[in-house]
Amino acid sequence: MVTSIRINNSTLELVEGDITLQAVDAIVNAANSALSGGGGVDGAIHRAGGIAIMAECRKIGRCPAGTAIITTAGQLPCKYVIHTVGPVYGGGNRGEAALLASSYRSSLTLAKEHGFKSVAFPSISTGVYSYPVEEAAAIALRTVVDFLKTEPSKIELLRFVLFSGADFKTYSTVLGRLNK
Ligand code: AR6
């Protein structure tokens, strides 16, 4: 299933799937601030991409929540991996929303600076970091729509790759609401 809308010269697309299979310019990883690898999408990306990604992460060292860095994609079908760190959800009153928006913006700023045409995002912070999916989807979609509307870039395709049918449905519903 695919949902998509046009924003200026870009397509914002929602799909259900595995982000490690995406042949885009950059996929975004939901990393931790030590860039040390882990479970979830981070584990899947390092497993599929091989050791070259971790070697670059070690050189870079750290990535505070709300910021992003970029590495090679190793053996993945995409060209680069943008690693960002979302907030750990602690009830919603600890600046989580601003940090989550900043993760998406920082990732898109790197994509813009590199002249990428296609970028794929997972649902940052909604797994191990426990951000409620509907709240996170509203922030994620609002932030990327604002970016595409206000920041001139070469990005033609911005794809959310949702790992479950339930997450795909939630993101689709929230996008429909936003788009009214
Ligand atoms: N493709 C797309 N989405 C995926 C994939 C995949 N292959 N695998 C999992 N997801 P999480 P977080 C979804 O936990 O909450 C790591 O240990 C998953 O179903 O990966 O930001 C890091 O090292 C969920 O919807 O990221 C950090 O310590 C979404 O990706 C911590 O987890 C995000 O879940 C980051 O936690």
Coordinates of C-alpha atoms and ligand atoms in Angstrom, one line a residue:
M1 CA 0.0 0.0 0.0
V2 CA 1.2 3.5 -0.8
T3 CA -0.2 6.9 0.1
S4 CA 1.3 10.0 -1.4
I5 CA 0.9 13.8 -1.7
R6 CA 2.7 16.4 -3.7
I7 CA 4.4 19.4 -2.0
N8 CA 5.9 21.9 -4.4
N9 CA 8.3 19.8 -6.5
S10 CA 8.4 16.9 -4.1
T11 CA 6.4 13.8 -3.4
L12 CA 5.8 12.8 0.2
E13 CA 5.1 9.1 0.3
L14 CA 4.1 6.6 3.0
V15 CA 4.8 2.9 2.4
E16 CA 4.8 -0.2 4.6
G17 CA 8.1 -2.0 4.4
D18 CA 11.8 -2.5 5.4
I19 CA 14.0 0.6 5.1
T20 CA 17.1 -1.5 4.5
L21 CA 15.8 -2.4 1.1
Q22 CA 15.3 1.2 -0.1
A23 CA 17.4 2.2 -3.1
V24 CA 17.3 5.9 -2.3
D25 CA 20.1 8.5 -2.0
A26 CA 19.9 8.3 1.8
I27 CA 18.0 6.3 4.4
V28 CA 17.7 7.7 8.0
N29 CA 18.7 5.6 11.0
A30 CA 17.0 5.9 14.4
A31 CA 20.3 5.7 16.3
N32 CA 21.5 6.3 19.9
S33 CA 23.7 9.2 20.9
A34 CA 26.8 7.0 21.3
L35 CA 26.3 5.7 17.7
S36 CA 27.0 2.3 19.1
G37 CA 24.3 0.3 17.3
G38 CA 21.5 -1.5 19.0
G39 CA 18.2 -3.1 18.2
G40 CA 15.3 -2.1 16.0
V41 CA 16.0 -0.3 12.8
D42 CA 19.5 0.6 13.9
G43 CA 20.4 -3.1 14.3
A44 CA 18.8 -3.9 10.9
I45 CA 20.8 -1.2 9.2
H46 CA 24.2 -2.2 10.7
R47 CA 23.5 -5.9 10.0
A48 CA 22.5 -5.4 6.4
G49 CA 25.1 -2.6 5.7
G50 CA 28.2 -4.3 7.2
I51 CA 31.1 -3.1 9.2
A52 CA 32.0 0.0 7.2
I53 CA 29.0 1.9 8.7
M54 CA 30.2 1.2 12.3
A55 CA 33.8 2.1 11.4
E56 CA 32.6 5.6 10.4
C57 CA 30.3 5.9 13.4
R58 CA 33.3 5.2 15.7
K59 CA 35.3 7.9 14.1
I60 CA 32.5 10.4 14.5
G61 CA 31.9 9.4 18.1
R62 CA 28.7 11.0 19.3
C63 CA 25.4 12.4 18.0
P64 CA 23.3 14.3 20.6
A65 CA 19.5 13.8 20.5
G66 CA 17.9 16.1 17.9
T67 CA 21.0 16.2 15.7
A68 CA 22.2 14.1 12.7
I69 CA 25.4 12.8 11.1
I70 CA 26.1 11.0 7.8
T71 CA 28.0 7.9 6.9
T72 CA 28.6 5.5 4.0
A73 CA 25.8 2.9 3.4
G74 CA 28.3 0.0 3.2
Q75 CA 26.5 -2.9 1.4
L76 CA 23.0 -1.4 1.5
P77 CA 21.2 -0.5 -1.8
C78 CA 21.1 3.2 -0.8
K79 CA 24.1 5.6 -1.1
Y80 CA 24.3 7.0 2.4
V81 CA 22.9 6.6 5.9
I82 CA 21.9 9.6 7.9
H83 CA 22.0 8.8 11.6
T84 CA 19.7 10.8 13.8
V85 CA 18.8 10.4 17.5
G86 CA 15.3 10.9 18.6
P87 CA 14.2 11.6 22.2
V88 CA 13.4 8.9 24.7
Y89 CA 9.8 9.4 25.5
G90 CA 9.3 10.3 29.2
G91 CA 5.7 11.5 29.3
G92 CA 5.7 14.4 26.9
N93 CA 6.8 17.2 29.2
R94 CA 10.5 16.9 28.8
G95 CA 11.0 18.7 25.4
E96 CA 10.4 15.5 23.5
A97 CA 8.3 17.1 20.7
A98 CA 10.9 19.7 20.0
L99 CA 13.7 17.1 20.0
L100 CA 11.8 14.8 17.6
A101 CA 11.0 17.7 15.2
S102 CA 14.7 18.6 15.4
S103 CA 15.8 15.1 14.4
Y104 CA 13.7 15.2 11.3
R105 CA 14.9 18.8 10.4
S106 CA 18.5 18.0 11.0
S107 CA 18.3 14.9 8.8
L108 CA 16.6 16.8 6.0
T109 CA 19.2 19.7 6.3
L110 CA 22.0 17.1 5.8
A111 CA 20.1 15.7 2.8
K112 CA 19.6 19.2 1.4
E113 CA 23.3 20.0 1.9
H114 CA 24.4 16.9 0.0
G115 CA 22.0 17.6 -2.8
F116 CA 20.1 14.3 -2.4
K117 CA 17.0 13.7 -4.5
S118 CA 15.5 10.9 -2.4
V119 CA 15.4 10.2 1.3
A120 CA 13.6 7.5 3.4
F121 CA 12.7 7.8 7.0
P122 CA 11.6 5.2 9.6
S123 CA 9.3 6.2 12.4
I124 CA 11.9 7.7 14.7
S125 CA 11.6 7.2 18.5
T126 CA 8.4 5.0 18.3
G127 CA 10.1 1.7 19.1
V128 CA 12.6 1.3 21.9
Y129 CA 12.3 5.0 22.8
S130 CA 8.5 4.5 23.3
Y131 CA 7.1 7.7 21.7
P132 CA 3.3 7.1 21.1
V133 CA 3.0 6.5 17.4
E134 CA 0.1 8.9 16.7
E135 CA 1.8 11.8 18.5
A136 CA 5.1 11.1 16.8
A137 CA 3.5 10.8 13.4
A138 CA 1.9 14.2 13.8
I139 CA 5.2 15.8 14.6
A140 CA 7.1 13.9 11.9
L141 CA 4.7 14.7 9.1
R142 CA 4.2 18.4 10.2
T143 CA 7.9 18.9 10.3
V144 CA 8.7 17.3 6.9
V145 CA 5.8 19.1 5.2
D146 CA 7.0 22.4 6.6
F147 CA 10.5 21.7 5.4
L148 CA 9.4 20.8 1.9
K149 CA 7.2 23.9 1.7
T150 CA 9.8 26.4 3.0
E151 CA 13.3 25.0 2.2
P152 CA 14.3 25.0 -1.5
S153 CA 16.2 21.7 -2.1
K154 CA 16.7 18.9 -4.7
I155 CA 14.6 16.5 -2.7
E156 CA 12.0 15.0 -5.1
L157 CA 11.0 12.0 -3.0
L158 CA 10.6 11.8 0.8
R159 CA 9.4 8.4 1.8
F160 CA 8.3 7.1 5.2
V161 CA 8.9 3.4 5.5
L162 CA 6.6 2.1 8.2
F163 CA 7.5 -1.3 9.5
S164 CA 3.9 -2.5 10.4
G165 CA 0.5 -2.2 8.9
A166 CA -0.7 -0.5 12.1
D167 CA 2.0 2.2 11.8
F168 CA 1.3 2.7 8.1
K169 CA -2.4 3.2 8.9
T170 CA -1.7 5.6 11.7
Y171 CA 0.7 7.7 9.5
S172 CA -1.9 7.7 6.7
T173 CA -4.7 8.9 9.0
V174 CA -2.5 11.6 10.5
L175 CA -1.4 12.8 7.0
G176 CA -5.0 12.9 5.9
R177 CA -5.9 15.1 8.8
L178 CA -2.9 17.4 8.2
N179 CA -3.7 17.7 4.6
K180 CA -7.2 19.1 5.0
Ligands
AR6_1 N1 12.6 -0.8 8.5 C1 11.8 0.2 8.9 N2 11.4 0.4 10.2 C2 11.9 -0.5 11.1 C3 12.8 -1.5 10.8 C4 13.1 -1.7 9.4 N3 14.0 -2.6 9.0 N4 13.1 -2.2 12.0 C5 12.4 -1.5 12.9 N5 11.7 -0.5 12.4 P1 13.5 1.7 16.9 P2 13.8 4.3 18.4 C6 10.8 0.4 13.1 O1 13.3 1.0 18.2 O2 12.5 4.1 19.0 C7 18.0 1.2 19.0 O3 18.5 0.2 19.8 C8 10.2 0.0 14.4 O4 9.1 -0.9 14.3 O5 14.3 1.1 15.9 O6 14.1 5.6 17.8 C9 18.9 2.4 18.9 O7 20.3 2.0 19.0 C10 9.7 1.4 14.9 O8 8.4 1.7 14.3 O9 14.0 3.2 17.2 C11 18.5 3.3 20.0 O10 19.1 2.9 21.2 C12 10.7 2.4 14.4 O11 11.5 1.6 13.4 C13 17.0 3.1 20.1 O12 16.8 1.8 19.5 C14 11.7 2.9 15.4 O13 12.0 2.0 16.4 C15 16.2 4.0 19.2 O14 14.9 3.8 19.5

